[in-house]
Coordinates of N, CA and C in Angstrom, one line a residue:
X38 N 16.3 35.5 -68.8 CA 16.0 34.1 -69.4 C 16.6 33.1 -68.5
X39 N 17.8 33.3 -68.0 CA 18.4 32.3 -67.1 C 17.6 32.2 -65.8
X40 N 17.1 33.3 -65.3 CA 16.3 33.2 -64.0 C 15.1 32.3 -64.2
X41 N 14.4 32.5 -65.4 CA 13.2 31.7 -65.6 C 13.6 30.2 -65.7
X42 N 14.7 29.9 -66.3 CA 15.1 28.5 -66.5 C 15.3 27.9 -65.1
X43 N 16.0 28.7 -64.3 CA 16.3 28.2 -62.9 C 15.1 27.9 -62.1
X44 N 14.1 28.9 -62.2 CA 12.8 28.7 -61.5 C 12.1 27.4 -62.0
X45 N 12.1 27.3 -63.3 CA 11.4 26.1 -63.8 C 12.1 24.8 -63.4
X46 N 13.4 24.8 -63.4 CA 14.2 23.6 -62.9 C 13.9 23.3 -61.5
X47 N 13.9 24.4 -60.6 CA 13.7 24.2 -59.2 C 12.3 23.6 -59.0
X48 N 11.3 24.2 -59.6 CA 9.9 23.8 -59.5 C 9.8 22.3 -59.9
X49 N 10.4 22.0 -61.1 CA 10.3 20.6 -61.6 C 10.9 19.6 -60.6
X50 N 12.1 20.0 -60.1 CA 12.7 19.1 -59.1 C 11.9 18.9 -57.9
X51 N 11.4 20.0 -57.4 CA 10.5 19.9 -56.2 C 9.3 19.0 -56.4
X52 N 8.7 19.2 -57.5 CA 7.5 18.5 -57.9 C 7.8 17.0 -58.0
X53 N 9.0 16.7 -58.5 CA 9.5 15.3 -58.7 C 9.6 14.7 -57.3
X54 N 10.2 15.4 -56.4 CA 10.3 14.8 -55.0 C 9.0 14.6 -54.4
X55 N 8.0 15.5 -54.5 CA 6.7 15.4 -54.0 C 6.0 14.2 -54.6
X56 N 6.1 14.1 -55.9 CA 5.5 13.1 -56.7 C 6.0 11.7 -56.2
X57 N 7.3 11.6 -56.0 CA 7.9 10.3 -55.6 C 7.3 10.0 -54.2
X58 N 7.2 11.0 -53.3 CA 6.7 10.7 -52.0 C 5.2 10.3 -52.1
X59 N 4.4 10.9 -52.9 CA 3.0 10.6 -53.0 C 2.9 9.2 -53.7
X60 N 3.9 8.8 -54.5 CA 3.8 7.6 -55.2 C 4.1 6.4 -54.3
X61 N 4.6 6.6 -53.0 CA 5.0 5.5 -52.2 C 3.8 4.6 -52.0
X62 N 3.9 3.3 -52.2 CA 2.8 2.3 -52.1 C 2.4 2.1 -50.6
X63 N 1.2 1.7 -50.4 CA 0.8 1.5 -49.0 C 1.4 0.2 -48.5
X64 N 1.6 0.1 -47.1 CA 2.2 -1.1 -46.5 C 1.4 -1.4 -45.3
X65 N 0.9 -2.6 -45.2 CA 0.1 -3.1 -44.1 C 1.0 -3.9 -43.1
X66 N 1.2 -3.3 -42.0 CA 2.1 -3.9 -41.0 C 1.3 -4.1 -39.7
X67 N 1.3 -5.4 -39.2 CA 0.5 -5.7 -38.0 C 1.5 -6.2 -36.9
X68 N 1.2 -5.8 -35.7 CA 1.9 -6.3 -34.5 C 0.9 -6.6 -33.4
X69 N 1.2 -7.6 -32.5 CA 0.3 -7.9 -31.4 C 0.4 -9.3 -31.0
X70 N -0.4 -9.7 -30.0 CA -0.3 -11.1 -29.5 C -0.8 -12.1 -30.5
X71 N -0.4 -13.3 -30.3 CA -0.8 -14.4 -31.2 C -1.8 -15.4 -30.4
X72 N -2.0 -15.1 -29.2 CA -2.9 -16.0 -28.4 C -3.2 -15.4 -27.1
X73 N -4.0 -16.1 -26.3 CA -4.4 -15.6 -25.0 C -5.4 -16.5 -24.4
X74 N -6.0 -16.1 -23.3 CA -7.0 -16.9 -22.6 C -8.2 -16.0 -22.4
X75 N -9.4 -16.5 -22.1 CA -10.6 -15.7 -21.9 C -10.3 -14.6 -20.9
X76 N -10.7 -13.4 -21.2 CA -10.6 -12.3 -20.3 C -9.4 -11.4 -20.6
X77 N -8.5 -11.9 -21.5 CA -7.3 -11.1 -21.9 C -7.8 -9.9 -22.8
X78 N -7.0 -8.8 -22.7 CA -7.2 -7.7 -23.6 C -6.3 -7.9 -24.8
X79 N -6.8 -8.2 -26.0 CA -6.0 -8.6 -27.1 C -6.2 -7.5 -28.2
X80 N -5.1 -6.7 -28.4 CA -5.2 -5.6 -29.3 C -4.1 -5.8 -30.4
X81 N -4.6 -5.7 -31.7 CA -3.7 -5.7 -32.8 C -3.4 -4.3 -33.2
X82 N -2.1 -4.0 -33.6 CA -1.7 -2.6 -33.8 C -1.2 -2.5 -35.3
X83 N -1.8 -1.6 -36.0 CA -1.4 -1.3 -37.4 C -0.8 0.1 -37.5
X84 N -0.3 0.6 -36.4 CA 0.2 2.0 -36.4 C 1.4 2.2 -37.3
X85 N 2.2 1.1 -37.5 CA 3.4 1.2 -38.3 C 3.1 1.1 -39.8
X86 N 1.9 0.9 -40.1 CA 1.5 0.7 -41.5 C 1.7 2.1 -42.2
X87 N 1.9 2.1 -43.5 CA 1.9 3.3 -44.4 C 0.6 3.3 -45.1
X88 N -0.4 4.0 -44.6 CA -1.7 4.0 -45.2 C -2.5 5.2 -44.7
X89 N -3.5 5.5 -45.6 CA -4.4 6.6 -45.2 C -5.7 6.1 -44.7
X90 N -6.1 4.9 -45.1 CA -7.3 4.3 -44.7 C -7.1 2.8 -44.3
X91 N -7.9 2.3 -43.3 CA -7.8 1.0 -42.8 C -9.1 0.3 -42.8
X92 N -9.1 -1.0 -43.1 CA -10.3 -1.8 -43.1 C -10.0 -3.1 -42.4
X93 N -10.8 -3.5 -41.4 CA -10.5 -4.8 -40.7 C -11.7 -5.8 -40.9
X94 N -11.3 -7.0 -40.9 CA -12.3 -8.1 -41.0 C -11.8 -9.3 -40.2
X95 N -12.7 -10.2 -39.8 CA -12.2 -11.4 -39.0 C -13.1 -12.6 -39.4
X96 N -12.5 -13.7 -39.3 CA -13.2 -15.0 -39.5 C -12.7 -16.0 -38.5
X97 N -13.6 -16.8 -37.9 CA -15.0 -16.7 -38.0 C -15.6 -15.6 -37.1
X98 N -16.8 -15.3 -37.3 CA -17.5 -14.4 -36.5 C -18.2 -15.1 -35.3
X99 N -18.3 -14.3 -34.2 CA -19.0 -14.9 -33.0 C -20.5 -15.1 -33.3
X100 N -21.1 -16.1 -32.8 CA -22.5 -16.3 -33.1 C -23.4 -15.3 -32.4
X101 N -24.6 -15.2 -32.9 CA -25.6 -14.3 -32.2 C -25.4 -12.9 -32.4
X102 N -24.6 -12.5 -33.5 CA -24.4 -11.1 -33.8 C -23.5 -10.4 -32.8
X103 N -22.8 -11.1 -31.9 CA -21.9 -10.5 -31.0 C -20.7 -10.0 -31.8
X104 N -20.2 -8.8 -31.5 CA -19.0 -8.3 -32.2 C -17.7 -9.1 -31.8
X105 N -17.0 -9.5 -32.9 CA -15.8 -10.2 -32.7 C -14.6 -9.3 -32.6
X106 N -14.6 -8.2 -33.3 CA -13.5 -7.2 -33.3 C -14.1 -5.8 -33.1
X107 N -13.3 -4.9 -32.5 CA -13.7 -3.5 -32.3 C -12.6 -2.7 -32.8
X108 N -12.8 -1.8 -33.8 CA -11.8 -1.0 -34.4 C -11.6 0.3 -33.6
X109 N -10.3 0.6 -33.3 CA -10.0 1.7 -32.4 C -9.0 2.7 -33.2
X110 N -9.0 3.9 -32.6 CA -8.0 4.9 -33.1 C -8.0 5.1 -34.6
X111 N -9.2 5.3 -35.1 CA -9.4 5.6 -36.6 C -8.9 4.5 -37.4
X112 N -9.0 3.3 -36.9 CA -8.6 2.1 -37.7 C -7.2 1.6 -37.5
X113 N -6.4 2.4 -36.7 CA -5.0 2.0 -36.5 C -4.8 0.8 -35.6
X114 N -5.9 0.5 -34.8 CA -5.8 -0.6 -33.9 C -7.1 -1.4 -33.9
X115 N -7.1 -2.6 -33.4 CA -8.2 -3.5 -33.4 C -8.2 -4.3 -32.2
X116 N -9.4 -4.3 -31.5 CA -9.5 -5.1 -30.3 C -10.2 -6.4 -30.7
X117 N -9.7 -7.6 -30.3 CA -10.3 -8.9 -30.6 C -10.9 -9.5 -29.4
X118 N -12.1 -10.0 -29.5 CA -12.8 -10.6 -28.4 C -12.0 -11.8 -27.9
X119 N -11.8 -12.0 -26.6 CA -11.1 -13.1 -26.1 C -12.0 -14.3 -25.7
X120 N -12.7 -14.8 -26.8 CA -13.5 -15.9 -26.6 C -12.8 -17.1 -27.2
X121 N -12.8 -18.3 -26.5 CA -12.0 -19.4 -27.1 C -12.3 -19.7 -28.5
X122 N -11.2 -19.9 -29.3 CA -11.3 -20.2 -30.7 C -10.1 -19.7 -31.4
X123 N -10.0 -20.0 -32.7 CA -8.9 -19.6 -33.6 C -9.5 -18.5 -34.5
X124 N -8.9 -17.3 -34.6 CA -9.5 -16.2 -35.3 C -8.4 -15.7 -36.3
X125 N -8.8 -15.5 -37.6 CA -8.0 -15.0 -38.6 C -8.4 -13.5 -38.9
X126 N -7.6 -12.6 -38.5 CA -7.9 -11.2 -38.7 C -7.2 -10.6 -39.9
X127 N -7.9 -9.9 -40.7 CA -7.4 -9.3 -42.0 C -7.4 -7.8 -41.9
X128 N -6.3 -7.2 -42.4 CA -6.2 -5.8 -42.4 C -5.9 -5.4 -43.9
X129 N -6.7 -4.4 -44.4 CA -6.5 -3.8 -45.7 C -6.2 -2.4 -45.5
X130 N -5.0 -1.9 -46.0 CA -4.6 -0.5 -46.0 C -4.6 0.1 -47.4
X131 N -4.9 1.3 -47.5 CA -5.0 1.9 -48.8 C -4.4 3.3 -48.7
X132 N -3.9 3.7 -49.9 CA -3.5 5.1 -50.1 C -4.0 5.4 -51.6
X133 N -3.6 6.6 -52.0 CA -4.0 6.9 -53.4 C -3.3 6.1 -54.4
X134 N -2.3 5.3 -54.0 CA -1.5 4.5 -54.9 C -1.9 3.0 -54.9
X135 N -2.8 2.7 -54.0 CA -3.2 1.3 -54.0 C -3.6 0.7 -52.6
X136 N -3.6 -0.6 -52.6 CA -4.1 -1.3 -51.4 C -3.0 -2.4 -51.0
X137 N -2.8 -2.5 -49.7 CA -2.0 -3.6 -49.2 C -2.8 -4.4 -48.1
X138 N -2.4 -5.6 -47.9 CA -3.2 -6.4 -46.9 C -2.2 -7.2 -46.0
X139 N -2.7 -7.5 -44.8 CA -2.0 -8.3 -43.9 C -3.0 -9.2 -43.1
X140 N -2.5 -10.3 -42.7 CA -3.3 -11.3 -42.0 C -2.6 -11.7 -40.6
X141 N -3.5 -11.9 -39.6 CA -3.0 -12.2 -38.3 C -3.9 -13.3 -37.7
X142 N -3.2 -14.3 -37.1 CA -4.0 -15.4 -36.5 C -3.8 -15.4 -35.0
X143 N -5.0 -15.4 -34.3 CA -4.9 -15.5 -32.8 C -5.6 -16.8 -32.3
X144 N -5.0 -17.4 -31.4 CA -5.6 -18.6 -30.8 C -6.0 -18.3 -29.3
X145 N -7.2 -18.4 -29.0 CA -7.7 -18.1 -27.6 C -8.0 -19.5 -27.0
X146 N -7.2 -19.8 -26.0 CA -7.5 -21.1 -25.3 C -8.5 -21.0 -24.3
X147 N -8.8 -22.2 -23.7 CA -9.8 -22.2 -22.5 C -9.1 -21.6 -21.3
X148 N -9.9 -21.5 -20.3 CA -9.4 -21.0 -19.0 C -8.2 -21.8 -18.6
X149 N -7.2 -21.1 -18.2 CA -6.0 -21.9 -17.7 C -6.3 -22.7 -16.5
X150 N -5.8 -23.9 -16.5 CA -6.0 -24.8 -15.3 C -5.3 -24.1 -14.2
X151 N -6.0 -24.1 -13.0 CA -5.3 -23.5 -11.9 C -4.2 -24.4 -11.4
X152 N -3.1 -23.7 -11.0 CA -2.0 -24.4 -10.5 C -2.4 -25.3 -9.3
X153 N -2.2 -26.6 -9.5 CA -2.6 -27.5 -8.4 C -1.9 -27.1 -7.1
X154 N -2.7 -27.1 -6.1 CA -2.1 -26.8 -4.8 C -1.9 -28.1 -4.0
X155 N -0.7 -28.3 -3.7 CA -0.4 -29.6 -3.0 C -1.2 -29.7 -1.7
X156 N -1.7 -30.9 -1.3 CA -2.5 -31.0 -0.1 C -1.6 -30.6 1.1
X157 N -2.3 -29.9 2.0 CA -1.6 -29.5 3.2 C -1.2 -30.8 4.0
X158 N 0.0 -30.7 4.5 CA 0.5 -31.9 5.3 C -0.4 -32.1 6.5
X159 N -0.6 -33.4 6.9 CA -1.4 -33.7 8.0 C -0.8 -33.0 9.3
X160 N -1.7 -32.3 10.0 CA -1.1 -31.7 11.2 C -0.6 -32.7 12.2
X161 N 0.5 -32.4 12.8 CA 1.0 -33.4 13.8 C 0.0 -33.7 14.8
X162 N 0.1 -35.0 15.2 CA -0.8 -35.4 16.3 C -0.5 -34.6 17.6
X163 N -1.5 -34.0 18.1 CA -1.2 -33.1 19.2 C -0.8 -34.0 20.4
X164 N 0.2 -33.5 21.1 CA 0.7 -34.2 22.2 C -0.1 -33.8 23.4
X165 N -0.7 -34.7 24.1 CA -1.5 -34.3 25.3 C -0.6 -33.6 26.3
X166 N -1.2 -32.5 26.8 CA -0.4 -31.7 27.7 C 0.0 -32.6 29.0
X167 N 1.2 -32.3 29.4 CA 1.6 -33.0 30.6 C 0.8 -32.5 31.8
X168 N 0.5 -33.4 32.7 CA -0.3 -33.0 33.8 C 0.3 -31.9 34.6
X169 N -0.5 -30.9 34.9 CA 0.0 -29.8 35.6 C 0.6 -30.2 37.0
X170 N 1.7 -29.6 37.3 CA 2.3 -29.9 38.6 C 1.4 -29.4 39.7
X171 N 1.5 -30.1 40.8 CA 0.7 -29.7 42.0 C 0.9 -28.2 42.3
X172 N -0.2 -27.5 42.4 CA -0.1 -26.1 42.7 C -0.1 -25.9 44.2
X173 N -0.3 -27.0 44.9 CA -0.3 -26.9 46.4 C 1.0 -27.3 47.0
X174 N 1.8 -26.4 47.6 CA 3.1 -26.8 48.1 C 2.9 -27.8 49.3
X175 N 3.9 -28.6 49.5 CA 3.9 -29.5 50.6 C 3.9 -28.8 52.0
X176 N 4.7 -27.8 52.1 CA 4.7 -27.1 53.4 C 5.5 -27.9 54.4
X177 N 5.5 -27.4 55.6 CA 6.2 -28.0 56.7 C 5.5 -29.3 57.2
X178 N 4.2 -29.2 57.2 CA 3.5 -30.4 57.8 C 2.8 -31.3 56.7
X179 N 3.0 -30.9 55.5 CA 2.5 -31.7 54.3 C 1.0 -31.9 54.5
X180 N 0.3 -30.9 54.9 CA -1.2 -31.0 55.2 C -2.0 -30.1 54.2
X181 N -1.3 -29.2 53.4 CA -2.0 -28.4 52.5 C -2.6 -29.2 51.3
X182 N -1.8 -30.2 50.8 CA -2.3 -31.0 49.7 C -3.4 -31.9 50.2
X183 N -3.3 -32.4 51.4 CA -4.4 -33.2 52.0 C -5.7 -32.4 52.1
X184 N -5.6 -31.2 52.6 CA -6.8 -30.4 52.7 C -7.4 -30.1 51.3
X185 N -6.5 -29.9 50.3 CA -7.0 -29.7 49.0 C -7.7 -31.0 48.4
X186 N -7.0 -32.1 48.5 CA -7.6 -33.3 47.9 C -8.9 -33.7 48.6
X187 N -9.0 -33.6 49.9 CA -10.2 -33.9 50.6 C -11.4 -32.9 50.2
X188 N -11.0 -31.7 50.0 CA -12.0 -30.7 49.7 C -12.6 -31.0 48.3
X189 N -11.8 -31.5 47.4 CA -12.2 -31.9 46.0 C -13.3 -32.9 46.1
X190 N -13.4 -33.7 47.1 CA -14.3 -34.8 47.3 C -15.6 -34.4 47.9
X191 N -15.7 -33.2 48.3 CA -16.9 -32.7 49.0 C -18.0 -32.5 48.0
X192 N -19.2 -33.1 48.3 CA -20.4 -33.0 47.4 C -21.2 -31.8 47.8
X193 N -20.9 -30.7 47.2 CA -21.6 -29.5 47.5 C -21.6 -28.5 46.3
X194 N -22.8 -27.9 46.0 CA -22.8 -27.1 44.8 C -22.0 -25.8 44.9
X195 N -21.7 -25.4 46.2 CA -20.9 -24.2 46.4 C -19.6 -24.6 47.1
X196 N -19.0 -25.7 46.6 CA -17.8 -26.2 47.2 C -16.7 -25.2 47.2
X197 N -16.5 -24.5 46.1 CA -15.4 -23.6 46.0 C -15.5 -22.4 47.0
X198 N -16.7 -21.8 47.1 CA -16.9 -20.7 48.0 C -16.8 -21.2 49.4
X199 N -17.3 -22.4 49.7 CA -17.2 -22.9 51.1 C -15.8 -23.2 51.5
X200 N -15.0 -23.7 50.5 CA -13.6 -24.0 50.8 C -12.8 -22.7 51.1
X201 N -13.1 -21.7 50.4 CA -12.4 -20.4 50.6 C -12.9 -19.8 51.9
X202 N -14.1 -20.0 52.3 CA -14.6 -19.5 53.6 C -13.9 -20.3 54.7
X203 N -13.7 -21.6 54.6 CA -12.9 -22.3 55.6 C -11.4 -21.8 55.6
X204 N -10.9 -21.5 54.5 CA -9.5 -21.0 54.5 C -9.4 -19.7 55.3
X205 N -10.4 -18.8 55.1 CA -10.4 -17.5 55.9 C -10.5 -17.9 57.4
X206 N -11.3 -18.9 57.7 CA -11.5 -19.2 59.1 C -10.1 -19.7 59.7
X207 N -9.4 -20.6 58.9 CA -8.1 -21.1 59.4 C -7.1 -20.0 59.5
X208 N -7.1 -19.0 58.6 CA -6.2 -17.9 58.7 C -6.5 -17.0 59.9
X209 N -7.8 -16.9 60.2 CA -8.2 -16.1 61.4 C -7.8 -16.7 62.7
X210 N -7.9 -18.0 62.8 CA -7.4 -18.7 64.0 C -5.9 -18.6 64.1
X211 N -5.2 -18.8 63.0 CA -3.8 -18.6 63.0 C -3.3 -17.3 63.4
X212 N -4.1 -16.2 63.0 CA -3.8 -14.9 63.4 C -4.0 -14.7 64.9
X213 N -5.0 -15.3 65.5 CA -5.2 -15.2 66.9 C -4.1 -15.9 67.7
X214 N -3.6 -17.0 67.1 CA -2.5 -17.7 67.8 C -1.3 -16.9 67.8
X215 N -1.0 -16.3 66.6 CA 0.2 -15.4 66.5 C 0.1 -14.2 67.4
X216 N -1.2 -13.7 67.7 CA -1.3 -12.6 68.5 C -1.3 -12.9 70.0
X217 N -1.2 -14.2 70.3 CA -1.2 -14.7 71.7 C -2.5 -14.8 72.3
X218 N -3.6 -14.7 71.6 CA -4.9 -14.9 72.1 C -5.2 -16.3 72.5
X219 N -4.8 -17.2 71.6 CA -4.9 -18.7 71.8 C -3.6 -19.3 72.1
X220 N -3.5 -20.1 73.2 CA -2.2 -20.6 73.6 C -2.3 -22.1 73.8
X221 N -3.3 -22.6 74.4 CA -3.4 -24.1 74.7 C -4.0 -24.8 73.5
X222 N -3.6 -26.1 73.3 CA -4.2 -26.9 72.2 C -5.7 -27.0 72.3
X223 N -6.3 -27.1 73.6 CA -7.7 -27.2 73.7 C -8.4 -26.0 73.2
X224 N -7.8 -24.8 73.5 CA -8.4 -23.5 73.1 C -8.3 -23.4 71.6
X225 N -7.2 -23.9 71.0 CA -7.1 -23.8 69.6 C -8.1 -24.7 68.9
X226 N -8.3 -25.9 69.4 CA -9.2 -26.8 68.7 C -10.6 -26.3 68.8
X227 N -11.0 -25.7 70.0 CA -12.4 -25.1 70.1 C -12.5 -23.9 69.1
X228 N -11.5 -23.1 69.0 CA -11.6 -22.0 68.1 C -11.7 -22.4 66.6
X229 N -11.0 -23.5 66.3 CA -11.1 -24.1 64.9 C -12.5 -24.5 64.6
X230 N -13.1 -25.3 65.6 CA -14.4 -25.8 65.4 C -15.4 -24.7 65.3
X231 N -15.3 -23.7 66.1 CA -16.3 -22.6 66.1 C -16.1 -21.8 64.8
X232 N -14.9 -21.6 64.3 CA -14.7 -20.8 63.1 C -15.2 -21.6 61.9
X233 N -15.0 -22.9 61.9 CA -15.6 -23.7 60.8 C -17.1 -23.7 60.7
X234 N -17.7 -23.8 61.9 CA -19.2 -23.8 62.0 C -19.7 -22.4 61.4
X235 N -19.0 -21.4 61.8 CA -19.5 -20.0 61.4 C -19.3 -19.9 59.9
X236 N -18.2 -20.5 59.3 CA -17.9 -20.4 57.9 C -18.9 -21.2 57.0
X237 N -19.3 -22.4 57.5 CA -20.1 -23.3 56.7 C -21.6 -23.2 57.0
X238 N -21.9 -22.9 58.2 CA -23.4 -22.8 58.5 C -24.0 -24.2 58.2
X239 N -25.1 -24.2 57.5 CA -25.9 -25.4 57.2 C -25.1 -26.4 56.3
X240 N -24.0 -25.9 55.7 CA -23.2 -26.8 54.8 C -22.3 -27.7 55.6
X241 N -22.3 -27.5 56.9 CA -21.3 -28.2 57.8 C -21.4 -29.8 57.5
X242 N -22.6 -30.3 57.3 CA -22.8 -31.7 57.2 C -22.1 -32.2 56.0
X243 N -22.1 -31.5 54.8 CA -21.4 -31.9 53.6 C -19.9 -32.0 53.8
X244 N -19.4 -31.2 54.7 CA -17.9 -31.1 55.0 C -17.5 -31.9 56.2
X245 N -18.4 -32.7 56.7 CA -18.0 -33.5 57.9 C -16.9 -34.5 57.6
X246 N -16.9 -35.2 56.4 CA -15.8 -36.1 56.1 C -14.5 -35.4 56.1
X247 N -14.5 -34.2 55.5 CA -13.3 -33.4 55.4 C -12.8 -33.0 56.8
X248 N -13.7 -32.6 57.7 CA -13.3 -32.2 59.0 C -12.8 -33.3 59.8
X249 N -13.4 -34.5 59.6 CA -12.9 -35.7 60.4 C -11.5 -36.1 60.0
X250 N -11.2 -36.1 58.7 CA -9.9 -36.5 58.2 C -8.8 -35.5 58.6
X251 N -9.2 -34.2 58.5 CA -8.2 -33.1 59.0 C -8.0 -33.3 60.5
X252 N -9.0 -33.5 61.2 CA -8.9 -33.7 62.7 C -7.9 -34.9 63.0
X253 N -8.1 -36.0 62.3 CA -7.2 -37.1 62.5 C -5.7 -36.8 62.2
X254 N -5.5 -36.0 61.1 CA -4.2 -35.6 60.7 C -3.6 -34.7 61.8
X255 N -4.4 -33.7 62.4 CA -3.9 -32.9 63.4 C -3.5 -33.7 64.7
X256 N -4.4 -34.7 65.0 CA -4.1 -35.6 66.1 C -2.8 -36.3 65.9
X257 N -2.5 -36.8 64.7 CA -1.3 -37.5 64.4 C -0.1 -36.6 64.6
X258 N -0.2 -35.4 64.1 CA 0.9 -34.4 64.2 C 1.2 -34.1 65.7
X259 N 0.1 -34.0 66.4 CA 0.2 -33.6 67.8 C 0.9 -34.7 68.6
X260 N 0.5 -36.0 68.4 CA 1.1 -37.1 69.0 C 2.6 -37.3 68.7
X261 N 2.9 -36.9 67.4 CA 4.3 -37.0 67.0 C 5.1 -35.9 67.5
X262 N 4.5 -35.0 68.3 CA 5.3 -33.9 68.9 C 5.6 -32.7 68.0
X263 N 4.9 -32.7 66.8 CA 5.2 -31.6 65.8 C 4.3 -30.4 66.1
X264 N 3.4 -30.5 67.0 CA 2.6 -29.3 67.3 C 2.8 -28.9 68.8
X265 N 4.0 -29.0 69.2 CA 4.3 -28.8 70.6 C 4.2 -27.3 71.0
X266 N 4.5 -26.4 70.0 CA 4.5 -25.0 70.2 C 3.3 -24.4 69.6
X267 N 2.8 -23.3 70.2 CA 1.6 -22.6 69.6 C 1.9 -22.1 68.2
X268 N 3.2 -21.7 68.0 CA 3.5 -21.2 66.6 C 3.4 -22.3 65.6
X269 N 3.6 -23.6 66.0 CA 3.4 -24.7 65.1 C 2.0 -24.8 64.6
X270 N 1.1 -24.6 65.5 CA -0.4 -24.6 65.2 C -0.7 -23.5 64.1
X271 N -0.1 -22.4 64.3 CA -0.4 -21.3 63.4 C 0.1 -21.6 62.0
X272 N 1.3 -22.2 61.9 CA 1.9 -22.6 60.6 C 1.0 -23.7 60.0
X273 N 0.6 -24.6 60.8 CA -0.2 -25.7 60.2 C -1.5 -25.2 59.7
X274 N -2.2 -24.3 60.4 CA -3.5 -23.8 60.0 C -3.3 -22.9 58.7
X275 N -2.2 -22.2 58.5 CA -2.0 -21.5 57.3 C -1.8 -22.4 56.1
X276 N -1.1 -23.5 56.4 CA -1.0 -24.5 55.3 C -2.3 -25.1 54.9
X277 N -3.2 -25.3 55.8 CA -4.5 -25.8 55.5 C -5.3 -24.8 54.7
X278 N -5.1 -23.5 55.0 CA -5.8 -22.4 54.3 C -5.3 -22.4 52.8
X279 N -3.9 -22.6 52.6 CA -3.4 -22.6 51.3 C -4.0 -23.7 50.4
X280 N -4.2 -24.9 51.0 CA -4.8 -26.0 50.3 C -6.2 -25.7 49.9
X281 N -7.0 -25.1 50.9 CA -8.4 -24.8 50.6 C -8.6 -23.7 49.5
X282 N -7.7 -22.8 49.5 CA -7.8 -21.7 48.5 C -7.4 -22.2 47.1
X283 N -6.8 -23.3 47.0 CA -6.4 -23.9 45.7 C -7.6 -24.6 45.1
X284 N -8.7 -24.8 45.8 CA -9.9 -25.4 45.2 C -10.5 -24.5 44.2
X285 N -10.7 -24.9 43.0 CA -11.3 -24.1 41.9 C -12.6 -24.7 41.4

């Protein structure tokens, strides 16, 4: 008899605990954002609710039959369309013991204004490049720059090529002087004239002013006693070649 009583008591106590658990009322609990901007993913979460069933509704509805909310995860979550406006979302939770409700308001603003970008500062006024220094050295006789400047004035379509050909001619005569082939001033002058004619051909006429001016400079140097040695002539001709090769 005592055993039966104990069993009955245990069963009744256990049933009482189960009954109390089953009798717990539903609780609707919502969490989530309260606002956003178009394009945001806005999800309301009812996972912390005490419920067996969930029902969602929203006001106002989007026009044209477009869905305003989308229920997810068997009702435990709800996705709200991120269209500008103020939306009131309602959640109803139920168990065998009843129904509970919760409300949530979301405000969807317009597109955020882009952060204004300050205007770029005005670029500094470019400083004109300083004139390039003379690329033609003065040399011993200061004739290289003269040869260059005079060549720049020659009116010829192939001025650069012709200037370089004259430079080769001047170097060739200087080499002959250094080799001892040419010794006297008259021989050197004849060699210069012949080399120039060979280098220019029919373009000799266009270079006549250049040749005349260079000839006068050589005469000036000779009278000043600066071309007294054959080696001086070789150096002078190499300087002329340097000036001619600087023509671009």
